[in-house]
Amino acid sequence: MIDIQDLSFHFGLRTLFEDTSVMIQDGQKVGLVGPNGCGKSTLFKLIEGKFSPDGGKIVISRGTQIASVAQEISDPSVLLLDYVLAANQELTRLNKELENPQISGERMAEIFDRMEFLGAHSAQARASAILSGLGFLNADFHRPLHEFSGGWQVRANLAAALYAPSNCLLLDEPTNHLDLETALWLENYLVRLEKTVFIISHDRHILNRLCNKIIHVEEGQLKLYNGNYDTYERTRAAAIEGARLAAAKHERVVAHLQSFVDRFRYKATKAKQAQSRIKMIEKLGSAPQIPKDPESHFKFPSPERLQNSLLTLENGVAGYDEKPVLEHLNLRIEPDDRIALLGANGNGKSTLAKILSHRLLLMSGKMTLAKKMKIAYFSQHQTEELDVEKTPYEMLSSQMPLATETQIRAQLGAFGLNKEKSDTEIAKLSGGEKSRLLLALITKDAPHLLILDEPTNHLDLQSRQALLEALNEYEGAVVLITHDLHVIELTCDTLWIVRQGTCKTFTGDLEDYRAQLLKNNDRNDLASDKLTSKEAQRKAAAERRTKLAPLKKEIRQLDENIEKMTIRKNALEQQLLTQFSADCSIELALLTSQLKDAEDEWIRLNELCESVQKED
């Protein structure tokens, strides 16, 4: 049990937690959510004792063994399997003690009994199974850690945390450096694990499948919600609506009381009643606070419509240094395709993305592009190419020399970078803000094809939802590589699987793919694709998007017109309250009629959209 009591913690001048309490019971699987920078990782450090609270305390029940993912590797020369086995410190110590030539027979017997109790006979098998699940090959087990890239070293640290003896796991964004295949394995592993799991994640899918409690960090408070993420979201939405109604009621009551006070405060016969109402207003206090998440939005510019296929690959071969990585590439991308690239890391997804984006040329074969087509490519590695001494405004303006300041700031604003952030040095931006800047840079010319390689890394849940909505509004084609199942499920209708040195359309759906992954132990040799009608579904989805695009455009225009007419109508009504005018009265009557027609048309178009979306 972890009992957080009246916790307060300040980071410099910032208050992260203030007199907040929450309790995590043994065996619960708890998700910790909240916007970036709210203190989630800091809370883990407080639980582990790496930071000390400024007030309150954290009580951890006796017998609780906490395991977490190490941030760095102290000795990179250690072999991978040995590194994971060393996470069981007691077994490591006992093995070392057995190496002492002067050990007594009695002590040796005690050690063997203890090692049997600790499961020493299966230790290597358990560690190997975890490493295999996280994508390591058997040949990797006896390689030193310094031979692995940073991302694979993070996996090694995760493997050590999963293997270490514990009854409580603290996991901070464990899927961030994983591909979809490995993320699915980890999710399934954690679901079956009989331990307390406390996880920070921006992956909605894992929060839904794993967690039975959600803790939301909000304005320095830890608020506990029962259920998974979807349940939390519904509960919180209901609470926000309740707070909004309560605030509105409070405002009406105060306004009514204040009106009486303003009218009768200085009348002798009513002065006493006015004073009584003043006291009532004071007693009512401030209106209830309405919880509000930080606003997050993305908007991709709409490209010019092209009629032909955007891109066609025929017998393509791709690789490096004359060594093929992918062969027999026969692929086509249509103007409204939404494609998810699946396949384990190392199979060639990023290589294919570079081919499609012209960052890598074919070794042989043919690629045909539509005339006037523009392609945008996003990868987290591009953050290293940013000039950190410049501001986002300076960087974008250097790439848009003919654009006005208004146009440049509008492009940055479309990805949530306001004037303050736009004028901040890039070196001082967060990972999520740098991702937003990259998206603003690559889409400045309204591309017809977006190729996005893990765009959700460093984005919190609200930002991921905003990105998802923007992708669905975008009128071009999308090729997406991501480990976020929720984003794939709601944006992509075509699955391409990269495996065994080529890329082909996967004719099952995402659930078929997930089931195959969990069933098949060989990550690089999945069962044959299940033949379904998914190709027909893909075409139907594309047709639906074609029908919906003009309807959504009309709805957006109507929204703007209705807002303008409503503002004008309110102004006319206020004007007529103070002074009657025949001209105003006539204009108000006409405007009321136009507004009703616009609202009726808005309802009709939305109903039409719903009927199109429900089409089989």
Coordinates of C-alpha atoms in Angstrom, one line a residue:
M1 CA 0.0 0.0 0.0
I2 CA 1.2 3.5 -0.8
D3 CA -0.5 6.2 1.3
I4 CA 0.1 9.8 0.2
Q5 CA -0.8 12.1 3.1
D6 CA -1.1 15.9 2.8
L7 CA 1.7 16.0 0.3
S8 CA 3.2 19.3 -0.7
F9 CA 6.2 19.8 -3.0
H10 CA 7.6 22.8 -4.8
F11 CA 10.0 22.9 -7.7
G12 CA 11.7 26.3 -7.5
L13 CA 8.9 28.8 -7.6
R14 CA 6.4 26.3 -9.0
T15 CA 3.9 24.4 -6.8
L16 CA 3.5 20.9 -8.1
F17 CA 1.6 19.4 -5.1
E18 CA -0.2 21.2 -2.3
D19 CA -1.8 19.4 0.7
T20 CA -3.0 16.5 -1.4
S21 CA -3.8 12.9 -0.3
V22 CA -4.5 9.7 -2.1
M23 CA -4.1 6.0 -1.3
I24 CA -3.1 3.1 -3.6
Q25 CA -4.1 -0.3 -2.4
D26 CA -2.1 -3.5 -2.9
G27 CA -2.9 -5.1 -6.3
Q28 CA -4.5 -2.1 -7.9
K29 CA -3.4 -1.0 -11.4
V30 CA -3.4 2.7 -11.4
G31 CA -2.9 5.2 -14.3
L32 CA -1.4 8.6 -13.5
V33 CA -2.5 11.2 -16.0
G34 CA -2.3 15.0 -16.4
P35 CA -0.8 17.5 -18.8
N36 CA 3.0 17.5 -19.4
G37 CA 4.8 19.3 -16.7
C38 CA 2.2 18.8 -14.0
G39 CA 4.5 16.7 -11.8
K40 CA 3.8 13.0 -12.7
S41 CA 7.4 11.9 -12.9
T42 CA 8.2 14.0 -9.8
L43 CA 5.6 12.0 -7.9
F44 CA 7.3 8.8 -8.7
K45 CA 10.6 10.2 -7.5
L46 CA 8.9 11.2 -4.2
I47 CA 7.5 7.7 -3.8
E48 CA 11.0 6.2 -4.4
G49 CA 12.6 8.6 -1.9
K50 CA 14.7 10.3 -4.5
F51 CA 13.0 13.6 -3.6
S52 CA 11.8 14.7 -0.1
P53 CA 8.4 16.3 0.4
D54 CA 8.2 19.9 1.5
G55 CA 5.1 18.9 3.6
G56 CA 3.1 15.8 4.4
K57 CA 4.5 12.3 3.9
I58 CA 4.3 9.2 1.8
V59 CA 3.7 6.0 3.9
I60 CA 4.7 2.7 2.2
S61 CA 3.4 -0.4 3.9
R62 CA 5.9 -2.9 5.3
G63 CA 6.9 -5.6 2.8
T64 CA 6.3 -3.4 -0.3
Q65 CA 9.1 -4.0 -2.8
I66 CA 9.1 -1.3 -5.5
A67 CA 10.8 -1.7 -8.9
S68 CA 11.2 1.0 -11.5
V69 CA 13.0 1.5 -14.8
A70 CA 16.5 2.8 -14.3
Q71 CA 17.4 6.1 -16.2
E72 CA 20.9 5.0 -17.1
I73 CA 23.2 2.0 -17.3
S74 CA 26.2 2.3 -14.9
D75 CA 28.4 -0.4 -16.6
P76 CA 27.7 -0.7 -20.4
S77 CA 30.3 -3.5 -20.7
V78 CA 27.9 -5.9 -19.0
L79 CA 26.3 -8.6 -21.2
L80 CA 22.6 -8.0 -21.7
L81 CA 21.3 -11.2 -20.0
D82 CA 23.7 -10.8 -17.1
Y83 CA 22.5 -7.2 -16.7
V84 CA 18.8 -8.3 -16.4
L85 CA 19.7 -11.2 -14.0
A86 CA 21.6 -8.8 -11.8
A87 CA 18.3 -7.0 -11.1
N88 CA 17.6 -9.8 -8.6
Q89 CA 20.1 -8.5 -6.1
E90 CA 19.6 -11.2 -3.6
L91 CA 20.2 -14.0 -6.1
T92 CA 23.3 -12.1 -7.4
R93 CA 24.7 -11.8 -3.9
L94 CA 24.1 -15.5 -3.1
N95 CA 25.7 -16.6 -6.3
K96 CA 28.7 -14.5 -5.4
E97 CA 28.9 -15.9 -1.9
L98 CA 29.0 -19.5 -3.4
E99 CA 32.2 -18.5 -5.2
N100 CA 34.0 -18.1 -1.9
P101 CA 36.2 -21.2 -1.6
Q102 CA 36.2 -20.9 2.3
I103 CA 32.4 -21.2 2.5
S104 CA 31.2 -23.8 5.0
G105 CA 29.0 -26.7 4.0
E106 CA 26.3 -25.6 6.4
R107 CA 26.2 -22.1 4.9
M108 CA 26.2 -23.6 1.4
A109 CA 23.2 -25.7 2.2
E110 CA 21.4 -22.6 3.5
I111 CA 22.2 -20.7 0.3
F112 CA 20.9 -23.5 -1.9
D113 CA 17.7 -23.7 0.1
R114 CA 17.2 -19.9 -0.2
M115 CA 18.0 -20.0 -3.9
E116 CA 15.5 -22.7 -4.5
F117 CA 12.9 -20.6 -2.7
L118 CA 13.8 -17.6 -4.9
G119 CA 13.4 -19.7 -8.1
A120 CA 17.0 -19.7 -9.1
H121 CA 16.6 -22.7 -11.4
S122 CA 14.2 -20.8 -13.6
A123 CA 15.7 -17.3 -13.3
Q124 CA 17.5 -17.4 -16.7
A125 CA 14.4 -18.7 -18.5
R126 CA 12.3 -15.9 -16.9
A127 CA 14.8 -13.2 -17.9
S128 CA 15.1 -14.6 -21.4
A129 CA 11.3 -14.7 -21.9
I130 CA 11.1 -11.0 -20.9
L131 CA 13.9 -10.1 -23.2
S132 CA 12.3 -12.0 -26.1
G133 CA 9.0 -10.3 -25.4
L134 CA 10.7 -6.9 -25.6
G135 CA 12.1 -7.7 -29.0
F136 CA 15.6 -9.0 -28.3
L137 CA 16.9 -12.0 -30.3
N138 CA 18.6 -14.9 -28.6
A139 CA 21.9 -13.8 -30.2
D140 CA 21.5 -10.4 -28.4
F141 CA 21.6 -12.0 -24.9
H142 CA 25.4 -12.3 -24.8
R143 CA 26.2 -8.9 -26.4
P144 CA 27.5 -6.1 -24.2
L145 CA 25.1 -3.2 -23.6
H146 CA 27.3 -0.6 -25.3
E147 CA 26.6 -2.3 -28.6
F148 CA 22.9 -1.4 -28.4
S149 CA 21.4 1.9 -29.4
G150 CA 19.8 4.2 -26.8
G151 CA 16.3 3.0 -27.5
W152 CA 17.3 -0.7 -27.0
Q153 CA 19.2 0.2 -23.8
V154 CA 15.9 1.7 -22.5
R155 CA 14.3 -1.7 -23.3
A156 CA 17.1 -3.4 -21.4
N157 CA 16.3 -1.2 -18.3
L158 CA 12.6 -2.1 -18.7
A159 CA 13.4 -5.8 -18.9
A160 CA 15.4 -5.5 -15.6
A161 CA 12.5 -3.7 -13.9
L162 CA 10.0 -6.4 -15.0
Y163 CA 12.4 -9.2 -13.9
A164 CA 13.4 -7.7 -10.5
P165 CA 11.6 -9.2 -7.5
S166 CA 8.9 -6.7 -6.5
N167 CA 5.2 -6.5 -5.7
C168 CA 4.9 -2.9 -6.9
L169 CA 5.9 -1.6 -10.3
L170 CA 6.4 2.1 -11.1
L171 CA 6.4 2.6 -14.9
D172 CA 7.0 6.0 -16.5
E173 CA 5.9 6.1 -20.1
P174 CA 7.1 2.5 -20.7
T175 CA 5.8 2.3 -24.3
N176 CA 7.6 5.5 -25.5
H177 CA 10.6 3.6 -27.1
L178 CA 8.6 0.6 -28.2
D179 CA 7.1 -0.4 -31.5
L180 CA 3.4 -1.4 -31.6
E181 CA 4.3 -5.1 -31.5
T182 CA 6.4 -4.8 -28.3
A183 CA 3.8 -2.4 -26.7
L184 CA 1.1 -5.0 -27.2
W185 CA 3.3 -7.7 -25.6
L186 CA 4.0 -5.4 -22.6
E187 CA 0.3 -4.5 -22.2
N188 CA -0.6 -8.2 -22.2
Y189 CA 2.2 -9.0 -19.7
L190 CA 1.1 -6.3 -17.3
V191 CA -2.6 -7.3 -17.5
R192 CA -1.7 -10.8 -16.3
L193 CA 0.8 -9.6 -13.7
E194 CA -0.4 -10.0 -10.1
K195 CA 1.3 -6.9 -8.7
T196 CA 0.5 -3.3 -7.9
V197 CA 1.2 -1.3 -11.1
F198 CA 1.4 2.5 -11.1
I199 CA 1.9 3.7 -14.6
I200 CA 2.4 7.1 -16.2
S201 CA 1.2 6.8 -19.8
H202 CA -0.3 8.9 -22.6
D203 CA -1.4 5.7 -24.4
R204 CA -5.1 5.6 -24.0
H205 CA -5.3 1.9 -25.1
I206 CA -3.0 0.6 -22.3
L207 CA -4.8 2.8 -19.7
N208 CA -8.1 1.4 -20.8
R209 CA -7.0 -2.3 -20.8
L210 CA -4.8 -2.3 -17.8
C211 CA -6.0 0.2 -15.2
N212 CA -8.8 -0.1 -12.7
K213 CA -8.1 3.3 -11.1
I214 CA -7.0 6.6 -12.6
I215 CA -5.3 9.4 -10.7
H216 CA -5.5 12.8 -12.3
V217 CA -3.0 15.5 -11.4
E218 CA -4.8 18.8 -11.4
E219 CA -3.8 22.2 -9.9
G220 CA -1.5 20.5 -7.4
Q221 CA -4.1 17.9 -6.4
L222 CA -4.3 14.2 -6.9
K223 CA -7.8 13.2 -7.7
L224 CA -8.7 9.4 -7.7
Y225 CA -11.3 8.0 -10.1
N226 CA -12.6 4.5 -10.3
G227 CA -12.4 2.6 -13.6
N228 CA -10.2 2.8 -16.7
Y229 CA -9.4 5.9 -18.7
D230 CA -12.7 6.0 -20.6
T231 CA -14.7 5.8 -17.4
Y232 CA -12.5 8.5 -15.8
E233 CA -13.1 10.7 -18.9
R234 CA -16.9 10.3 -18.6
T235 CA -16.9 10.8 -14.8
R236 CA -14.8 14.0 -15.1
A237 CA -16.9 15.4 -18.0
A238 CA -20.0 14.9 -15.8
A239 CA -18.2 16.7 -12.9
I240 CA -17.2 19.6 -15.2
E241 CA -20.8 20.0 -16.4
G242 CA -22.0 19.9 -12.8
A243 CA -19.5 22.6 -11.9
R244 CA -20.5 24.7 -14.9
L245 CA -24.2 24.5 -13.9
A246 CA -23.4 25.3 -10.3
A247 CA -21.2 28.3 -11.4
A248 CA -24.0 29.6 -13.6
K249 CA -26.6 29.3 -10.8
H250 CA -24.2 31.0 -8.4
E251 CA -23.8 33.9 -10.9
R252 CA -27.6 34.2 -11.3
V253 CA -28.2 34.3 -7.6
V254 CA -25.4 36.9 -7.0
A255 CA -26.6 39.0 -9.9
H256 CA -30.2 39.0 -8.4
L257 CA -29.0 40.0 -5.0
Q258 CA -26.6 42.6 -6.3
S259 CA -29.4 44.1 -8.4
F260 CA -31.5 44.6 -5.2
V261 CA -28.4 46.1 -3.4
D262 CA -27.7 48.5 -6.3
R263 CA -31.3 49.7 -6.4
F264 CA -32.0 50.2 -2.7
R265 CA -28.7 50.6 -0.9
Y266 CA -29.2 54.3 -0.4
K267 CA -32.9 54.3 0.4
A268 CA -33.6 54.5 4.1
T269 CA -36.6 52.2 4.0
K270 CA -34.6 49.5 2.2
A271 CA -31.1 50.0 3.6
K272 CA -31.4 47.2 6.2
Q273 CA -32.6 44.7 3.5
A274 CA -29.8 45.8 1.2
Q275 CA -27.2 45.2 3.9
S276 CA -28.7 41.8 4.5
R277 CA -28.2 40.9 0.9
I278 CA -24.7 42.2 0.9
K279 CA -23.9 39.7 3.7
M280 CA -25.6 37.0 1.7
I281 CA -23.4 37.7 -1.3
E282 CA -20.3 37.6 1.0
K283 CA -21.5 34.3 2.5
L284 CA -22.0 32.8 -1.0
G285 CA -18.3 33.5 -1.7
S286 CA -16.7 32.8 -5.1
A287 CA -18.3 30.8 -7.8
P288 CA -17.4 27.1 -8.0
Q289 CA -14.2 26.5 -10.0
I290 CA -14.8 24.8 -13.4
P291 CA -12.0 22.3 -14.1
K292 CA -10.4 23.0 -17.4
D293 CA -7.7 21.2 -19.3
P294 CA -5.0 23.1 -21.2
E295 CA -6.3 23.8 -24.7
S296 CA -4.6 21.7 -27.4
H297 CA -5.2 21.8 -31.1
F298 CA -3.7 20.9 -34.4
K299 CA -4.8 21.9 -37.9
F300 CA -3.2 20.6 -41.1
P301 CA -3.6 22.9 -44.2
S302 CA -5.8 21.5 -46.9
P303 CA -3.9 20.5 -50.1
E304 CA -5.0 21.2 -53.7
R305 CA -7.0 18.2 -54.8
L306 CA -5.2 15.7 -57.2
Q307 CA -7.2 13.2 -59.2
N308 CA -4.6 10.5 -59.9
S309 CA -2.8 8.1 -57.6
L310 CA -0.3 10.1 -55.5
L311 CA 2.5 7.5 -55.6
T312 CA 3.1 4.1 -57.2
L313 CA 6.0 1.7 -56.4
E314 CA 6.8 -1.1 -58.9
N315 CA 9.3 -3.9 -58.0
G316 CA 11.1 -1.5 -55.7
V317 CA 14.2 -2.5 -53.8
A318 CA 15.5 -0.4 -50.9
G319 CA 18.5 -0.6 -48.7
Y320 CA 21.8 0.8 -47.6
D321 CA 25.3 0.4 -48.9
E322 CA 24.1 -1.9 -51.7
K323 CA 22.5 -4.2 -49.1
P324 CA 18.8 -4.7 -49.7
V325 CA 16.5 -4.2 -46.7
L326 CA 13.2 -4.3 -48.6
E327 CA 12.4 -6.0 -51.9
H328 CA 9.4 -6.6 -54.2
L329 CA 7.8 -3.4 -53.2
N330 CA 4.5 -3.0 -55.2
L331 CA 2.5 -0.4 -53.5
R332 CA 0.1 2.4 -54.4
I333 CA -1.1 5.5 -52.4
E334 CA -4.4 7.2 -53.4
P335 CA -5.2 10.8 -52.5
D336 CA -7.4 9.9 -49.5
D337 CA -5.6 6.8 -48.2
R338 CA -5.0 6.4 -44.4
I339 CA -2.3 3.8 -44.0
A340 CA -0.8 2.4 -40.8
L341 CA 2.7 0.8 -41.2
L342 CA 2.9 -2.3 -38.9
G343 CA 5.9 -4.5 -38.1
A344 CA 8.5 -4.9 -35.5
N345 CA 11.4 -2.4 -35.2
G346 CA 14.2 -3.4 -37.4
N347 CA 12.0 -4.9 -40.1
G348 CA 12.2 -1.8 -42.3
K349 CA 9.2 0.6 -41.5
S350 CA 11.4 3.7 -41.3
T351 CA 13.3 2.6 -44.4
L352 CA 10.0 2.4 -46.3
A353 CA 9.0 5.8 -44.9
K354 CA 12.2 7.4 -46.2
I355 CA 11.7 5.9 -49.6
L356 CA 8.1 7.2 -49.8
S357 CA 9.3 10.7 -48.7
H358 CA 12.3 10.7 -51.1
R359 CA 14.8 10.8 -48.2
L360 CA 16.2 7.5 -49.6
L361 CA 16.4 6.5 -53.2
L362 CA 15.4 3.1 -54.6
M363 CA 18.3 0.8 -55.3
S364 CA 16.2 -0.5 -58.2
G365 CA 12.6 -0.5 -59.4
K366 CA 10.3 2.4 -60.3
M367 CA 8.5 5.1 -58.3
T368 CA 5.9 7.2 -60.0
L369 CA 4.6 10.4 -58.4
A370 CA 1.6 12.6 -59.3
K371 CA 2.4 15.9 -60.8
K372 CA 2.5 18.8 -58.4
M373 CA 2.4 16.4 -55.4
K374 CA 4.0 17.7 -52.2
I375 CA 5.1 15.3 -49.4
A376 CA 5.7 16.1 -45.7
Y377 CA 7.8 13.7 -43.6
F378 CA 7.9 13.8 -39.8
S379 CA 10.4 11.9 -37.5
Q380 CA 11.4 12.6 -33.9
H381 CA 15.1 12.5 -35.1
Q382 CA 14.4 15.7 -36.9
T383 CA 14.4 17.6 -33.6
E384 CA 18.1 17.2 -33.7
E385 CA 18.2 19.2 -36.9
L386 CA 16.4 22.2 -35.3
D387 CA 18.5 25.4 -34.7
V388 CA 18.0 25.6 -31.0
E389 CA 19.3 29.1 -30.8
K390 CA 16.5 30.4 -33.0
T391 CA 12.8 30.9 -32.0
P392 CA 10.0 29.0 -33.8
Y393 CA 9.0 32.2 -35.5
E394 CA 12.5 32.9 -36.7
M395 CA 12.9 29.4 -38.0
L396 CA 9.6 29.3 -39.9
S397 CA 10.0 32.8 -41.3
S398 CA 13.4 31.8 -42.8
Q399 CA 11.6 29.0 -44.7
M400 CA 8.6 31.2 -45.7
P401 CA 10.4 34.4 -46.9
L402 CA 7.4 35.7 -48.8
A403 CA 4.9 35.2 -46.0
T404 CA 3.6 38.0 -43.7
E405 CA 4.0 37.9 -40.0
T406 CA 0.3 37.2 -39.7
Q407 CA 0.6 34.1 -42.0
I408 CA 3.7 32.8 -40.1
R409 CA 2.0 33.1 -36.7
A410 CA -1.2 31.6 -38.1
Q411 CA 0.8 28.5 -39.2
L412 CA 2.5 28.2 -35.8
G413 CA -0.8 28.8 -34.1
A414 CA -2.4 26.0 -36.0
F415 CA -0.2 23.7 -34.1
G416 CA -0.7 25.2 -30.7
L417 CA 2.3 27.5 -30.6
N418 CA 1.0 30.9 -29.4
K419 CA 3.0 34.1 -29.6
E420 CA 4.8 33.5 -26.3
K421 CA 6.0 30.0 -27.4
S422 CA 6.7 31.2 -31.0
D423 CA 9.1 33.8 -29.6
T424 CA 10.8 31.4 -27.1
E425 CA 14.2 29.9 -28.0
I426 CA 13.8 26.3 -29.3
A427 CA 16.3 25.1 -26.8
K428 CA 13.8 26.0 -24.0
L429 CA 10.8 24.2 -25.6
S430 CA 9.5 20.9 -24.3
G431 CA 9.6 17.7 -26.4
G432 CA 6.0 18.1 -27.3
E433 CA 6.4 21.7 -28.3
K434 CA 9.3 20.7 -30.6
S435 CA 7.1 18.1 -32.2
R436 CA 4.5 20.8 -32.8
L437 CA 7.1 23.0 -34.4
L438 CA 8.2 20.2 -36.7
L439 CA 4.7 19.6 -37.8
A440 CA 4.3 23.4 -38.5
L441 CA 7.5 23.4 -40.5
I442 CA 6.8 20.3 -42.7
T443 CA 3.2 21.3 -43.5
K444 CA 3.7 24.9 -44.4
D445 CA 3.2 24.2 -48.1
A446 CA 0.0 22.2 -47.7
P447 CA 1.3 18.7 -48.6
H448 CA -0.8 16.1 -50.3
L449 CA 0.9 13.2 -48.4
L450 CA 1.8 13.2 -44.7
I451 CA 4.3 10.5 -43.6
L452 CA 4.4 10.5 -39.8
D453 CA 7.0 8.3 -37.9
E454 CA 5.9 8.2 -34.2
P455 CA 4.3 11.6 -34.0
T456 CA 2.7 11.0 -30.7
N457 CA 5.9 10.6 -28.7
H458 CA 6.1 13.5 -26.1
L459 CA 2.4 14.4 -26.6
D460 CA 0.1 14.2 -23.7
L461 CA -3.4 12.6 -24.0
Q462 CA -5.2 15.9 -24.8
S463 CA -2.6 16.6 -27.5
R464 CA -2.9 13.1 -29.0
Q465 CA -6.6 13.5 -29.2
A466 CA -6.2 16.9 -30.9
L467 CA -3.8 15.3 -33.4
L468 CA -6.2 12.5 -34.0
E469 CA -9.0 14.9 -34.8
A470 CA -6.7 17.0 -37.1
L471 CA -5.7 13.9 -39.0
N472 CA -9.4 13.0 -39.5
E473 CA -10.1 16.6 -40.8
Y474 CA -7.0 16.6 -43.1
E475 CA -8.0 16.2 -46.7
G476 CA -4.8 14.5 -47.9
A477 CA -3.3 11.0 -47.6
V478 CA -1.5 9.8 -44.4
V479 CA 1.1 7.1 -43.8
L480 CA 1.4 6.6 -40.1
I481 CA 4.0 4.7 -37.9
T482 CA 2.9 4.7 -34.3
H483 CA 2.7 2.4 -31.2
D484 CA -0.6 4.2 -30.2
L485 CA -3.4 1.7 -31.0
H486 CA -6.1 4.3 -30.3
V487 CA -4.7 6.6 -33.0
I488 CA -4.5 3.8 -35.5
E489 CA -8.0 2.6 -34.8
L490 CA -9.6 6.0 -35.3
T491 CA -7.5 7.3 -38.2
C492 CA -6.4 4.5 -40.4
D493 CA -8.4 2.1 -42.6
T494 CA -5.5 0.4 -44.4
L495 CA -2.8 -1.7 -42.8
W496 CA 0.6 -2.3 -44.5
I497 CA 2.7 -4.9 -42.7
V498 CA 6.5 -4.7 -43.1
R499 CA 8.1 -8.1 -42.5
Q500 CA 10.4 -10.7 -44.1
G501 CA 12.1 -8.1 -46.3
T502 CA 9.0 -6.7 -48.0
C503 CA 5.7 -4.8 -47.4
K504 CA 2.3 -6.0 -48.2
T505 CA -1.3 -5.0 -47.4
F506 CA -2.6 -6.8 -44.3
T507 CA -6.1 -7.9 -45.1
G508 CA -7.2 -8.5 -41.6
D509 CA -8.1 -5.7 -39.2
L510 CA -6.1 -4.4 -36.2
E511 CA -7.7 -6.8 -33.8
D512 CA -6.7 -9.7 -36.1
Y513 CA -3.1 -8.4 -36.1
R514 CA -3.1 -8.0 -32.4
A515 CA -4.4 -11.6 -31.9
Q516 CA -1.7 -13.0 -34.1
L517 CA 1.0 -11.2 -32.3
L518 CA -0.1 -12.4 -28.9
K519 CA -0.6 -16.0 -30.2
N520 CA 2.6 -16.3 -32.2
N521 CA 5.9 -16.4 -30.4
D522 CA 8.0 -15.7 -33.5
R523 CA 7.8 -12.0 -33.9
N524 CA 9.2 -12.0 -37.4
D525 CA 7.0 -14.8 -38.8
L526 CA 3.3 -14.2 -38.2
A527 CA 0.6 -16.5 -39.3
S528 CA -0.7 -16.0 -42.8
D529 CA -3.0 -13.0 -43.3
K530 CA -6.7 -13.7 -42.7
L531 CA -8.7 -13.1 -45.9
T532 CA -11.6 -10.7 -45.1
S533 CA -13.5 -8.0 -46.9
K534 CA -11.2 -5.3 -45.5
E535 CA -10.2 -4.1 -48.9
A536 CA -13.8 -3.3 -49.7
Q537 CA -14.1 -1.6 -46.2
R538 CA -11.1 0.5 -47.0
K539 CA -12.6 1.7 -50.3
A540 CA -15.9 2.3 -48.6
A541 CA -14.2 4.4 -45.9
A542 CA -12.4 6.4 -48.6
E543 CA -15.7 7.1 -50.4
R544 CA -17.2 8.2 -47.1
R545 CA -14.4 10.7 -46.6
T546 CA -14.9 12.0 -50.1
K547 CA -18.6 12.6 -49.4
L548 CA -17.9 14.1 -46.0
A549 CA -15.2 16.6 -47.0
P550 CA -17.6 19.1 -48.7
L551 CA -20.2 18.6 -46.1
K552 CA -17.8 19.4 -43.3
K553 CA -16.6 22.5 -45.2
E554 CA -20.2 23.8 -45.4
I555 CA -20.7 23.1 -41.7
R556 CA -17.6 25.0 -40.7
Q557 CA -18.7 28.0 -42.9
L558 CA -22.2 27.8 -41.3
D559 CA -20.6 27.7 -37.8
E560 CA -18.8 31.0 -38.6
N561 CA -21.9 32.7 -40.1
I562 CA -24.1 31.6 -37.2
E563 CA -21.6 32.9 -34.7
K564 CA -21.5 36.3 -36.5
M565 CA -25.3 36.5 -36.8
T566 CA -25.7 35.6 -33.1
I567 CA -23.3 38.3 -32.0
R568 CA -25.2 40.9 -34.2
K569 CA -28.6 39.7 -33.0
N570 CA -27.5 40.1 -29.4
A571 CA -26.2 43.6 -30.1
L572 CA -29.5 44.6 -31.8
E573 CA -31.6 43.2 -28.9
Q574 CA -29.5 45.2 -26.4
Q575 CA -29.8 48.4 -28.5
L576 CA -33.6 48.0 -28.7
L577 CA -33.8 47.6 -24.9
T578 CA -32.4 51.1 -24.5
Q579 CA -33.9 52.9 -27.4
F580 CA -36.5 51.8 -30.0
S581 CA -35.5 52.1 -33.6
A582 CA -37.6 50.9 -36.6
D583 CA -34.5 50.2 -38.6
C584 CA -33.1 48.0 -35.8
S585 CA -36.4 46.3 -35.4
I586 CA -36.6 45.4 -39.1
E587 CA -33.0 44.2 -39.2
L588 CA -33.5 42.1 -36.1
A589 CA -36.6 40.4 -37.7
L590 CA -34.7 39.7 -40.9
L591 CA -31.6 38.5 -38.9
T592 CA -33.8 36.2 -36.7
S593 CA -35.3 34.6 -39.8
Q594 CA -31.8 34.1 -41.4
L595 CA -30.4 32.7 -38.2
K596 CA -33.2 30.1 -38.0
D597 CA -32.7 29.1 -41.6
A598 CA -28.9 28.8 -41.0
E599 CA -29.5 26.7 -37.9
D600 CA -31.9 24.4 -39.8
E601 CA -29.4 24.0 -42.5
W602 CA -26.7 23.2 -39.9
I603 CA -28.9 20.5 -38.4
R604 CA -29.7 19.1 -41.9
L605 CA -26.0 18.9 -42.9
N606 CA -25.0 17.3 -39.6
E607 CA -27.7 14.7 -39.9
L608 CA -26.4 14.0 -43.5
C609 CA -22.9 13.6 -42.1
E610 CA -24.1 11.1 -39.6
S611 CA -26.0 9.1 -42.2
V612 CA -22.9 9.0 -44.4
Q613 CA -20.7 7.9 -41.5
K614 CA -23.2 5.0 -40.8
E615 CA -23.1 3.7 -44.3
D616 CA -21.9 0.1 -44.6

